[in-house]
Amino acid sequence: MYPIKLRAIQNFWRNNIYYFSQDVAAIFIKKWSDPQKLLEYLYKWLDNSHLQIYQKKIEIKTIEQKHIKLINQIKNLKNIWNQEKNNIFLLFSQLKINKKIYNQKNLKIWYERIQSWTTKKTYNYKFPNILKYFSLKKIKNHVKNHTKLRYHFFIK
């Protein structure tokens, strides 16, 4: 396909990916299973002839620090949920909100799935899709009479 670019990606892979922590490497490999997949993803940027390619090793500390920061943010979200979980059900029972979406059945299912997620170890950046129903913007769109929401635990 593109032998020189593929070789460059393979060199990058060997010189960087193998030295990441196991958690970061697992996330990276899940997204791009091999150098070929990474090349397919990056090709749209590598196809520019005006780009200069520098042989510089990526700062592993920077990627590891970013990984730790993201994991800590997710852990913080889980902690907030665990602290406020009882208030969340109470709040939804008091809100004048679209009951077609925010009915007791859905709330119970969402609550249980999120609760299950909060009890699992955080090692990647995955969130349950249903967290979107607890975003401040989404809730405001479904609240009748524009009830004021003053709770800090909703996702902004």
Short mmCIF file of C-alpha atoms in Angstrom, two decimals:
data_model
loop_
_atom_site.label_atom_id
_atom_site.label_comp_id
_atom_site.label_asym_id
_atom_site.label_seq_id
_atom_site.Cartn_x
_atom_site.Cartn_y
_atom_site.Cartn_z
CA MET A 1 0.00 0.00 0.00
CA TYR A 2 2.35 2.77 1.23
CA PRO A 3 5.56 1.00 2.21
CA ILE A 4 7.55 3.99 3.48
CA LYS A 5 4.67 5.36 5.54
CA LEU A 6 3.85 1.91 6.86
CA ARG A 7 7.49 1.41 7.88
CA ALA A 8 7.43 4.78 9.66
CA ILE A 9 4.25 3.77 11.53
CA GLN A 10 5.77 0.38 12.40
CA ASN A 11 8.86 2.13 13.76
CA PHE A 12 6.66 4.48 15.78
CA TRP A 13 4.74 1.46 17.09
CA ARG A 14 7.90 -0.35 18.18
CA ASN A 15 9.55 2.75 19.67
CA ASN A 16 6.51 3.99 21.58
CA ILE A 17 3.55 1.65 22.06
CA TYR A 18 5.58 -1.12 23.68
CA TYR A 19 6.76 1.29 26.38
CA PHE A 20 3.33 2.56 27.46
CA SER A 21 1.82 1.22 30.66
CA GLN A 22 -0.38 -1.82 30.20
CA ASP A 23 -3.57 0.25 30.65
CA VAL A 24 -2.62 2.86 28.05
CA ALA A 25 -1.35 0.24 25.60
CA ALA A 26 -4.62 -1.70 25.94
CA ILE A 27 -6.67 1.41 25.10
CA PHE A 28 -4.38 2.21 22.16
CA ILE A 29 -4.48 -1.34 20.79
CA LYS A 30 -8.24 -1.55 21.18
CA LYS A 31 -8.58 1.50 18.92
CA TRP A 32 -5.84 0.49 16.45
CA SER A 33 -5.10 -3.22 16.64
CA ASP A 34 -1.90 -3.03 14.57
CA PRO A 35 0.32 -0.53 12.71
CA GLN A 36 -1.71 -1.02 9.51
CA LYS A 37 -4.92 0.16 11.24
CA LEU A 38 -3.08 3.16 12.66
CA LEU A 39 -1.78 4.03 9.20
CA GLU A 40 -5.30 3.83 7.77
CA TYR A 41 -6.47 6.23 10.46
CA LEU A 42 -3.55 8.65 10.07
CA TYR A 43 -3.30 8.50 6.29
CA LYS A 44 -5.57 11.49 5.73
CA TRP A 45 -3.02 13.63 7.59
CA LEU A 46 0.08 11.89 6.23
CA ASP A 47 -1.01 12.38 2.63
CA ASN A 48 0.06 16.01 2.68
CA SER A 49 3.35 16.45 0.84
CA HIS A 50 4.12 19.70 2.67
CA LEU A 51 4.33 17.96 6.04
CA GLN A 52 7.76 17.49 7.53
CA ILE A 53 8.22 14.27 9.45
CA TYR A 54 10.48 14.49 12.47
CA GLN A 55 12.00 11.50 14.12
CA LYS A 56 11.15 12.34 17.69
CA LYS A 57 10.10 9.90 20.32
CA ILE A 58 6.80 10.71 22.00
CA GLU A 59 7.03 11.77 25.61
CA ILE A 60 5.68 8.74 27.39
CA LYS A 61 5.35 10.74 30.60
CA THR A 62 2.98 13.13 28.88
CA ILE A 63 0.72 10.35 27.59
CA GLU A 64 0.84 8.53 30.92
CA GLN A 65 0.01 11.77 32.77
CA LYS A 66 -2.90 12.45 30.43
CA HIS A 67 -4.12 8.87 30.97
CA ILE A 68 -3.94 9.27 34.75
CA LYS A 69 -5.77 12.62 34.54
CA LEU A 70 -8.61 11.13 32.46
CA ILE A 71 -8.92 8.10 34.72
CA ASN A 72 -9.06 10.39 37.77
CA GLN A 73 -11.80 12.49 36.15
CA ILE A 74 -13.86 9.36 35.53
CA LYS A 75 -13.27 8.18 39.10
CA ASN A 76 -14.38 11.61 40.32
CA LEU A 77 -17.60 11.34 38.28
CA LYS A 78 -18.23 7.91 39.78
CA ASN A 79 -17.68 9.30 43.29
CA ILE A 80 -20.11 12.16 42.66
CA TRP A 81 -22.71 9.69 41.40
CA ASN A 82 -22.27 7.51 44.49
CA GLN A 83 -22.61 10.51 46.79
CA GLU A 84 -25.70 11.89 45.05
CA LYS A 85 -27.48 8.74 43.81
CA ASN A 86 -30.30 8.99 46.38
CA ASN A 87 -30.91 12.65 45.55
CA ILE A 88 -31.13 11.89 41.84
CA PHE A 89 -34.23 9.70 42.14
CA LEU A 90 -35.81 12.23 44.47
CA LEU A 91 -35.11 15.07 42.06
CA PHE A 92 -36.63 13.26 39.08
CA SER A 93 -39.76 12.51 41.06
CA GLN A 94 -40.14 16.25 41.77
CA LEU A 95 -39.37 17.56 38.29
CA LYS A 96 -42.04 18.20 35.72
CA ILE A 97 -40.20 16.28 33.07
CA ASN A 98 -41.19 14.37 29.94
CA LYS A 99 -42.40 11.07 31.41
CA LYS A 100 -42.23 9.31 28.04
CA ILE A 101 -38.46 9.31 28.36
CA TYR A 102 -37.88 9.86 32.08
CA ASN A 103 -40.42 7.34 33.37
CA GLN A 104 -39.88 5.16 36.44
CA LYS A 105 -38.98 2.10 34.36
CA ASN A 106 -36.26 3.91 32.38
CA LEU A 107 -34.92 5.70 35.43
CA LYS A 108 -34.62 2.42 37.29
CA ILE A 109 -32.80 0.73 34.39
CA TRP A 110 -30.45 3.70 33.89
CA TYR A 111 -29.81 3.97 37.60
CA GLU A 112 -28.90 0.27 37.88
CA ARG A 113 -26.59 0.36 34.84
CA ILE A 114 -24.80 3.47 36.04
CA GLN A 115 -24.57 2.06 39.55
CA SER A 116 -23.02 -1.12 38.13
CA TRP A 117 -20.52 0.96 36.14
CA THR A 118 -19.50 2.95 39.22
CA THR A 119 -18.60 -0.22 41.10
CA LYS A 120 -16.23 -1.48 38.38
CA LYS A 121 -12.54 -0.65 38.27
CA THR A 122 -11.72 2.29 36.01
CA TYR A 123 -9.05 1.34 33.49
CA ASN A 124 -10.36 2.80 30.22
CA TYR A 125 -12.33 5.84 29.08
CA LYS A 126 -15.68 4.15 28.50
CA PHE A 127 -18.87 5.61 29.86
CA PRO A 128 -22.33 4.08 29.78
CA ASN A 129 -24.27 5.67 26.91
CA ILE A 130 -27.17 6.29 29.23
CA LEU A 131 -25.22 8.96 31.12
CA LYS A 132 -26.38 11.29 28.35
CA TYR A 133 -29.83 11.30 29.96
CA PHE A 134 -28.29 12.93 33.03
CA SER A 135 -26.67 15.80 31.18
CA LEU A 136 -27.91 19.20 32.20
CA LYS A 137 -28.63 20.15 28.59
CA LYS A 138 -30.68 16.99 27.93
CA ILE A 139 -32.67 17.40 31.14
CA LYS A 140 -33.39 21.07 30.41
CA ASN A 141 -34.74 20.08 26.99
CA HIS A 142 -37.22 17.69 28.59
CA VAL A 143 -38.30 19.73 31.61
CA LYS A 144 -41.72 21.35 31.35
CA ASN A 145 -42.22 24.97 32.37
CA HIS A 146 -38.46 25.49 32.46
CA THR A 147 -38.04 24.44 36.06
CA LYS A 148 -34.74 25.73 37.43
CA LEU A 149 -32.16 23.04 38.03
CA ARG A 150 -29.66 23.87 40.73
CA TYR A 151 -27.97 20.55 41.24
CA HIS A 152 -24.23 20.30 40.74
CA PHE A 153 -24.13 16.58 39.98
CA PHE A 154 -25.58 16.83 36.48
CA ILE A 155 -23.03 16.54 33.69
CA LYS A 156 -22.54 19.86 31.93
#
